[in-house]
Amino acid sequence: MVLIAAFTIQMHAQENSHPPSEAPLVLTGAIPLPNVKGRIDHFGLDATHNRLFVSALGNDTEEIIGISAQTVIHSISGVPTPQGVVYSQETNKVFVGSDEGKLYVYNGTTFDLIGSIDFGG
């Protein structure tokens, strides 16, 4: 019942709204992840260095993609089911959470492991 009401409200709102001023998102390309097996999820962006961080849950890796080059530039292994990723420009560190309750901290240039914090999972 809640879904139907929400759907009806959404449809009514769309009928009375102005058309969007910009076109919807359009697929412009694909970047292969040849060494990734299983599911991917959780993305992080480093806009300064034009990198995208992709959590490969089934692979236990964090994939770093060079957006301009449209290729994988590095792969961080050993993160059990990565559950979130963020890049800090201020500290030049990559923070990756795992489903085991650990937060892994990596150097944002070399991707060397700096340390981890166990929050208990």
JSON list of C-alpha atoms in Angstrom, two decimals:
[
{"chain": "A", "resi": 1, "resn": "MET", "atom": "CA", "xyz": [0.00, 0.00, 0.00]},
{"chain": "A", "resi": 2, "resn": "VAL", "atom": "CA", "xyz": [2.81, 2.44, 0.82]},
{"chain": "A", "resi": 3, "resn": "LEU", "atom": "CA", "xyz": [4.54, 1.70, -2.48]},
{"chain": "A", "resi": 4, "resn": "ILE", "atom": "CA", "xyz": [1.38, 2.32, -4.47]},
{"chain": "A", "resi": 5, "resn": "ALA", "atom": "CA", "xyz": [0.79, 5.65, -2.72]},
{"chain": "A", "resi": 6, "resn": "ALA", "atom": "CA", "xyz": [4.39, 6.70, -3.29]},
{"chain": "A", "resi": 7, "resn": "PHE", "atom": "CA", "xyz": [4.16, 5.67, -6.94]},
{"chain": "A", "resi": 8, "resn": "THR", "atom": "CA", "xyz": [0.94, 7.64, -7.41]},
{"chain": "A", "resi": 9, "resn": "ILE", "atom": "CA", "xyz": [2.44, 10.76, -5.84]},
{"chain": "A", "resi": 10, "resn": "GLN", "atom": "CA", "xyz": [5.54, 10.42, -8.03]},
{"chain": "A", "resi": 11, "resn": "MET", "atom": "CA", "xyz": [3.46, 10.06, -11.19]},
{"chain": "A", "resi": 12, "resn": "HIS", "atom": "CA", "xyz": [1.36, 13.11, -10.26]},
{"chain": "A", "resi": 13, "resn": "ALA", "atom": "CA", "xyz": [4.48, 15.16, -9.56]},
{"chain": "A", "resi": 14, "resn": "GLN", "atom": "CA", "xyz": [5.96, 14.21, -12.93]},
{"chain": "A", "resi": 15, "resn": "GLU", "atom": "CA", "xyz": [2.84, 15.26, -14.82]},
{"chain": "A", "resi": 16, "resn": "ASN", "atom": "CA", "xyz": [3.04, 18.78, -13.38]},
{"chain": "A", "resi": 17, "resn": "SER", "atom": "CA", "xyz": [6.78, 19.28, -13.61]},
{"chain": "A", "resi": 18, "resn": "HIS", "atom": "CA", "xyz": [8.73, 20.96, -16.36]},
{"chain": "A", "resi": 19, "resn": "PRO", "atom": "CA", "xyz": [10.84, 18.78, -18.64]},
{"chain": "A", "resi": 20, "resn": "PRO", "atom": "CA", "xyz": [14.42, 18.36, -17.48]},
{"chain": "A", "resi": 21, "resn": "SER", "atom": "CA", "xyz": [16.84, 20.94, -18.83]},
{"chain": "A", "resi": 22, "resn": "GLU", "atom": "CA", "xyz": [19.55, 18.34, -19.34]},
{"chain": "A", "resi": 23, "resn": "ALA", "atom": "CA", "xyz": [19.47, 14.98, -21.07]},
{"chain": "A", "resi": 24, "resn": "PRO", "atom": "CA", "xyz": [19.49, 11.86, -18.88]},
{"chain": "A", "resi": 25, "resn": "LEU", "atom": "CA", "xyz": [22.69, 9.94, -18.30]},
{"chain": "A", "resi": 26, "resn": "VAL", "atom": "CA", "xyz": [23.91, 8.15, -21.39]},
{"chain": "A", "resi": 27, "resn": "LEU", "atom": "CA", "xyz": [26.37, 5.25, -21.51]},
{"chain": "A", "resi": 28, "resn": "THR", "atom": "CA", "xyz": [29.53, 6.51, -23.20]},
{"chain": "A", "resi": 29, "resn": "GLY", "atom": "CA", "xyz": [31.83, 3.56, -22.62]},
{"chain": "A", "resi": 30, "resn": "ALA", "atom": "CA", "xyz": [32.84, 0.65, -20.43]},
{"chain": "A", "resi": 31, "resn": "ILE", "atom": "CA", "xyz": [36.02, -0.09, -18.51]},
{"chain": "A", "resi": 32, "resn": "PRO", "atom": "CA", "xyz": [36.80, -3.82, -18.31]},
{"chain": "A", "resi": 33, "resn": "LEU", "atom": "CA", "xyz": [37.83, -5.36, -14.99]},
{"chain": "A", "resi": 34, "resn": "PRO", "atom": "CA", "xyz": [39.46, -8.55, -16.33]},
{"chain": "A", "resi": 35, "resn": "ASN", "atom": "CA", "xyz": [40.83, -9.84, -13.01]},
{"chain": "A", "resi": 36, "resn": "VAL", "atom": "CA", "xyz": [37.67, -9.26, -10.98]},
{"chain": "A", "resi": 37, "resn": "LYS", "atom": "CA", "xyz": [35.45, -12.21, -10.18]},
{"chain": "A", "resi": 38, "resn": "GLY", "atom": "CA", "xyz": [32.09, -11.81, -8.52]},
{"chain": "A", "resi": 39, "resn": "ARG", "atom": "CA", "xyz": [30.15, -8.76, -7.51]},
{"chain": "A", "resi": 40, "resn": "ILE", "atom": "CA", "xyz": [31.30, -5.14, -7.41]},
{"chain": "A", "resi": 41, "resn": "ASP", "atom": "CA", "xyz": [29.77, -2.47, -5.22]},
{"chain": "A", "resi": 42, "resn": "HIS", "atom": "CA", "xyz": [30.68, 0.70, -3.31]},
{"chain": "A", "resi": 43, "resn": "PHE", "atom": "CA", "xyz": [32.48, 3.39, -5.26]},
{"chain": "A", "resi": 44, "resn": "GLY", "atom": "CA", "xyz": [34.70, 6.26, -4.20]},
{"chain": "A", "resi": 45, "resn": "LEU", "atom": "CA", "xyz": [35.96, 9.18, -6.29]},
{"chain": "A", "resi": 46, "resn": "ASP", "atom": "CA", "xyz": [39.27, 11.01, -6.22]},
{"chain": "A", "resi": 47, "resn": "ALA", "atom": "CA", "xyz": [38.40, 13.97, -8.45]},
{"chain": "A", "resi": 48, "resn": "THR", "atom": "CA", "xyz": [41.83, 15.57, -7.96]},
{"chain": "A", "resi": 49, "resn": "HIS", "atom": "CA", "xyz": [43.71, 12.65, -9.52]},
{"chain": "A", "resi": 50, "resn": "ASN", "atom": "CA", "xyz": [40.81, 11.50, -11.70]},
{"chain": "A", "resi": 51, "resn": "ARG", "atom": "CA", "xyz": [40.57, 8.05, -10.08]},
{"chain": "A", "resi": 52, "resn": "LEU", "atom": "CA", "xyz": [37.63, 5.83, -9.25]},
{"chain": "A", "resi": 53, "resn": "PHE", "atom": "CA", "xyz": [37.83, 3.30, -6.42]},
{"chain": "A", "resi": 54, "resn": "VAL", "atom": "CA", "xyz": [35.69, 0.19, -6.92]},
{"chain": "A", "resi": 55, "resn": "SER", "atom": "CA", "xyz": [35.07, -2.35, -4.16]},
{"chain": "A", "resi": 56, "resn": "ALA", "atom": "CA", "xyz": [35.13, -5.85, -5.66]},
{"chain": "A", "resi": 57, "resn": "LEU", "atom": "CA", "xyz": [33.29, -7.80, -2.96]},
{"chain": "A", "resi": 58, "resn": "GLY", "atom": "CA", "xyz": [33.59, -11.25, -4.50]},
{"chain": "A", "resi": 59, "resn": "ASN", "atom": "CA", "xyz": [37.25, -10.69, -5.26]},
{"chain": "A", "resi": 60, "resn": "ASP", "atom": "CA", "xyz": [38.29, -9.24, -1.86]},
{"chain": "A", "resi": 61, "resn": "THR", "atom": "CA", "xyz": [40.00, -6.37, -3.67]},
{"chain": "A", "resi": 62, "resn": "GLU", "atom": "CA", "xyz": [39.76, -2.63, -4.11]},
{"chain": "A", "resi": 63, "resn": "GLU", "atom": "CA", "xyz": [40.23, -1.72, -7.77]},
{"chain": "A", "resi": 64, "resn": "ILE", "atom": "CA", "xyz": [41.66, 1.68, -8.65]},
{"chain": "A", "resi": 65, "resn": "ILE", "atom": "CA", "xyz": [40.66, 2.92, -12.09]},
{"chain": "A", "resi": 66, "resn": "GLY", "atom": "CA", "xyz": [42.28, 5.78, -13.96]},
{"chain": "A", "resi": 67, "resn": "ILE", "atom": "CA", "xyz": [39.24, 7.53, -15.37]},
{"chain": "A", "resi": 68, "resn": "SER", "atom": "CA", "xyz": [41.13, 9.36, -18.14]},
{"chain": "A", "resi": 69, "resn": "ALA", "atom": "CA", "xyz": [43.05, 6.24, -19.18]},
{"chain": "A", "resi": 70, "resn": "GLN", "atom": "CA", "xyz": [39.91, 4.11, -18.73]},
{"chain": "A", "resi": 71, "resn": "THR", "atom": "CA", "xyz": [41.90, 1.25, -17.26]},
{"chain": "A", "resi": 72, "resn": "VAL", "atom": "CA", "xyz": [42.68, -0.39, -13.94]},
{"chain": "A", "resi": 73, "resn": "ILE", "atom": "CA", "xyz": [45.85, 1.25, -12.60]},
{"chain": "A", "resi": 74, "resn": "HIS", "atom": "CA", "xyz": [46.16, -0.73, -9.37]},
{"chain": "A", "resi": 75, "resn": "SER", "atom": "CA", "xyz": [44.48, -3.45, -7.36]},
{"chain": "A", "resi": 76, "resn": "ILE", "atom": "CA", "xyz": [44.63, -3.66, -3.56]},
{"chain": "A", "resi": 77, "resn": "SER", "atom": "CA", "xyz": [44.21, -7.25, -2.39]},
{"chain": "A", "resi": 78, "resn": "GLY", "atom": "CA", "xyz": [43.48, -8.74, 1.00]},
{"chain": "A", "resi": 79, "resn": "VAL", "atom": "CA", "xyz": [40.41, -6.73, 2.02]},
{"chain": "A", "resi": 80, "resn": "PRO", "atom": "CA", "xyz": [37.75, -9.26, 3.08]},
{"chain": "A", "resi": 81, "resn": "THR", "atom": "CA", "xyz": [34.53, -8.25, 1.30]},
{"chain": "A", "resi": 82, "resn": "PRO", "atom": "CA", "xyz": [35.16, -4.49, 1.03]},
{"chain": "A", "resi": 83, "resn": "GLN", "atom": "CA", "xyz": [32.10, -2.56, 2.21]},
{"chain": "A", "resi": 84, "resn": "GLY", "atom": "CA", "xyz": [32.94, 1.05, 1.48]},
{"chain": "A", "resi": 85, "resn": "VAL", "atom": "CA", "xyz": [35.77, 3.24, 0.27]},
{"chain": "A", "resi": 86, "resn": "VAL", "atom": "CA", "xyz": [36.70, 6.89, 0.54]},
{"chain": "A", "resi": 87, "resn": "TYR", "atom": "CA", "xyz": [39.74, 8.87, -0.56]},
{"chain": "A", "resi": 88, "resn": "SER", "atom": "CA", "xyz": [40.87, 11.78, 1.63]},
{"chain": "A", "resi": 89, "resn": "GLN", "atom": "CA", "xyz": [42.61, 14.46, -0.41]},
{"chain": "A", "resi": 90, "resn": "GLU", "atom": "CA", "xyz": [43.71, 16.25, 2.78]},
{"chain": "A", "resi": 91, "resn": "THR", "atom": "CA", "xyz": [45.64, 13.23, 4.08]},
{"chain": "A", "resi": 92, "resn": "ASN", "atom": "CA", "xyz": [46.27, 11.44, 0.76]},
{"chain": "A", "resi": 93, "resn": "LYS", "atom": "CA", "xyz": [44.88, 8.25, 2.25]},
{"chain": "A", "resi": 94, "resn": "VAL", "atom": "CA", "xyz": [42.41, 5.65, 1.05]},
{"chain": "A", "resi": 95, "resn": "PHE", "atom": "CA", "xyz": [40.08, 4.20, 3.69]},
{"chain": "A", "resi": 96, "resn": "VAL", "atom": "CA", "xyz": [38.46, 0.83, 2.96]},
{"chain": "A", "resi": 97, "resn": "GLY", "atom": "CA", "xyz": [35.97, -0.85, 5.29]},
{"chain": "A", "resi": 98, "resn": "SER", "atom": "CA", "xyz": [35.42, -4.60, 5.37]},
{"chain": "A", "resi": 99, "resn": "ASP", "atom": "CA", "xyz": [32.48, -6.73, 6.46]},
{"chain": "A", "resi": 100, "resn": "GLU", "atom": "CA", "xyz": [34.66, -8.16, 9.23]},
{"chain": "A", "resi": 101, "resn": "GLY", "atom": "CA", "xyz": [34.57, -4.83, 11.06]},
{"chain": "A", "resi": 102, "resn": "LYS", "atom": "CA", "xyz": [38.03, -3.59, 10.06]},
{"chain": "A", "resi": 103, "resn": "LEU", "atom": "CA", "xyz": [38.99, -0.31, 8.48]},
{"chain": "A", "resi": 104, "resn": "TYR", "atom": "CA", "xyz": [42.10, -0.49, 6.29]},
{"chain": "A", "resi": 105, "resn": "VAL", "atom": "CA", "xyz": [44.14, 2.67, 5.67]},
{"chain": "A", "resi": 106, "resn": "TYR", "atom": "CA", "xyz": [46.34, 2.93, 2.56]},
{"chain": "A", "resi": 107, "resn": "ASN", "atom": "CA", "xyz": [48.77, 5.48, 1.20]},
{"chain": "A", "resi": 108, "resn": "GLY", "atom": "CA", "xyz": [46.94, 7.31, -1.59]},
{"chain": "A", "resi": 109, "resn": "THR", "atom": "CA", "xyz": [49.97, 7.31, -3.92]},
{"chain": "A", "resi": 110, "resn": "THR", "atom": "CA", "xyz": [51.65, 3.94, -3.41]},
{"chain": "A", "resi": 111, "resn": "PHE", "atom": "CA", "xyz": [48.59, 2.09, -2.06]},
{"chain": "A", "resi": 112, "resn": "ASP", "atom": "CA", "xyz": [50.79, 0.54, 0.62]},
{"chain": "A", "resi": 113, "resn": "LEU", "atom": "CA", "xyz": [48.92, -0.51, 3.75]},
{"chain": "A", "resi": 114, "resn": "ILE", "atom": "CA", "xyz": [49.56, 2.01, 6.53]},
{"chain": "A", "resi": 115, "resn": "GLY", "atom": "CA", "xyz": [47.51, 0.21, 9.15]},
{"chain": "A", "resi": 116, "resn": "SER", "atom": "CA", "xyz": [44.11, -1.06, 10.13]},
{"chain": "A", "resi": 117, "resn": "ILE", "atom": "CA", "xyz": [41.62, -0.46, 12.91]},
{"chain": "A", "resi": 118, "resn": "ASP", "atom": "CA", "xyz": [39.57, -3.39, 14.22]},
{"chain": "A", "resi": 119, "resn": "PHE", "atom": "CA", "xyz": [36.10, -2.28, 15.28]},
{"chain": "A", "resi": 120, "resn": "GLY", "atom": "CA", "xyz": [35.05, -5.89, 15.94]},
{"chain": "A", "resi": 121, "resn": "GLY", "atom": "CA", "xyz": [32.71, -7.47, 13.49]}
]
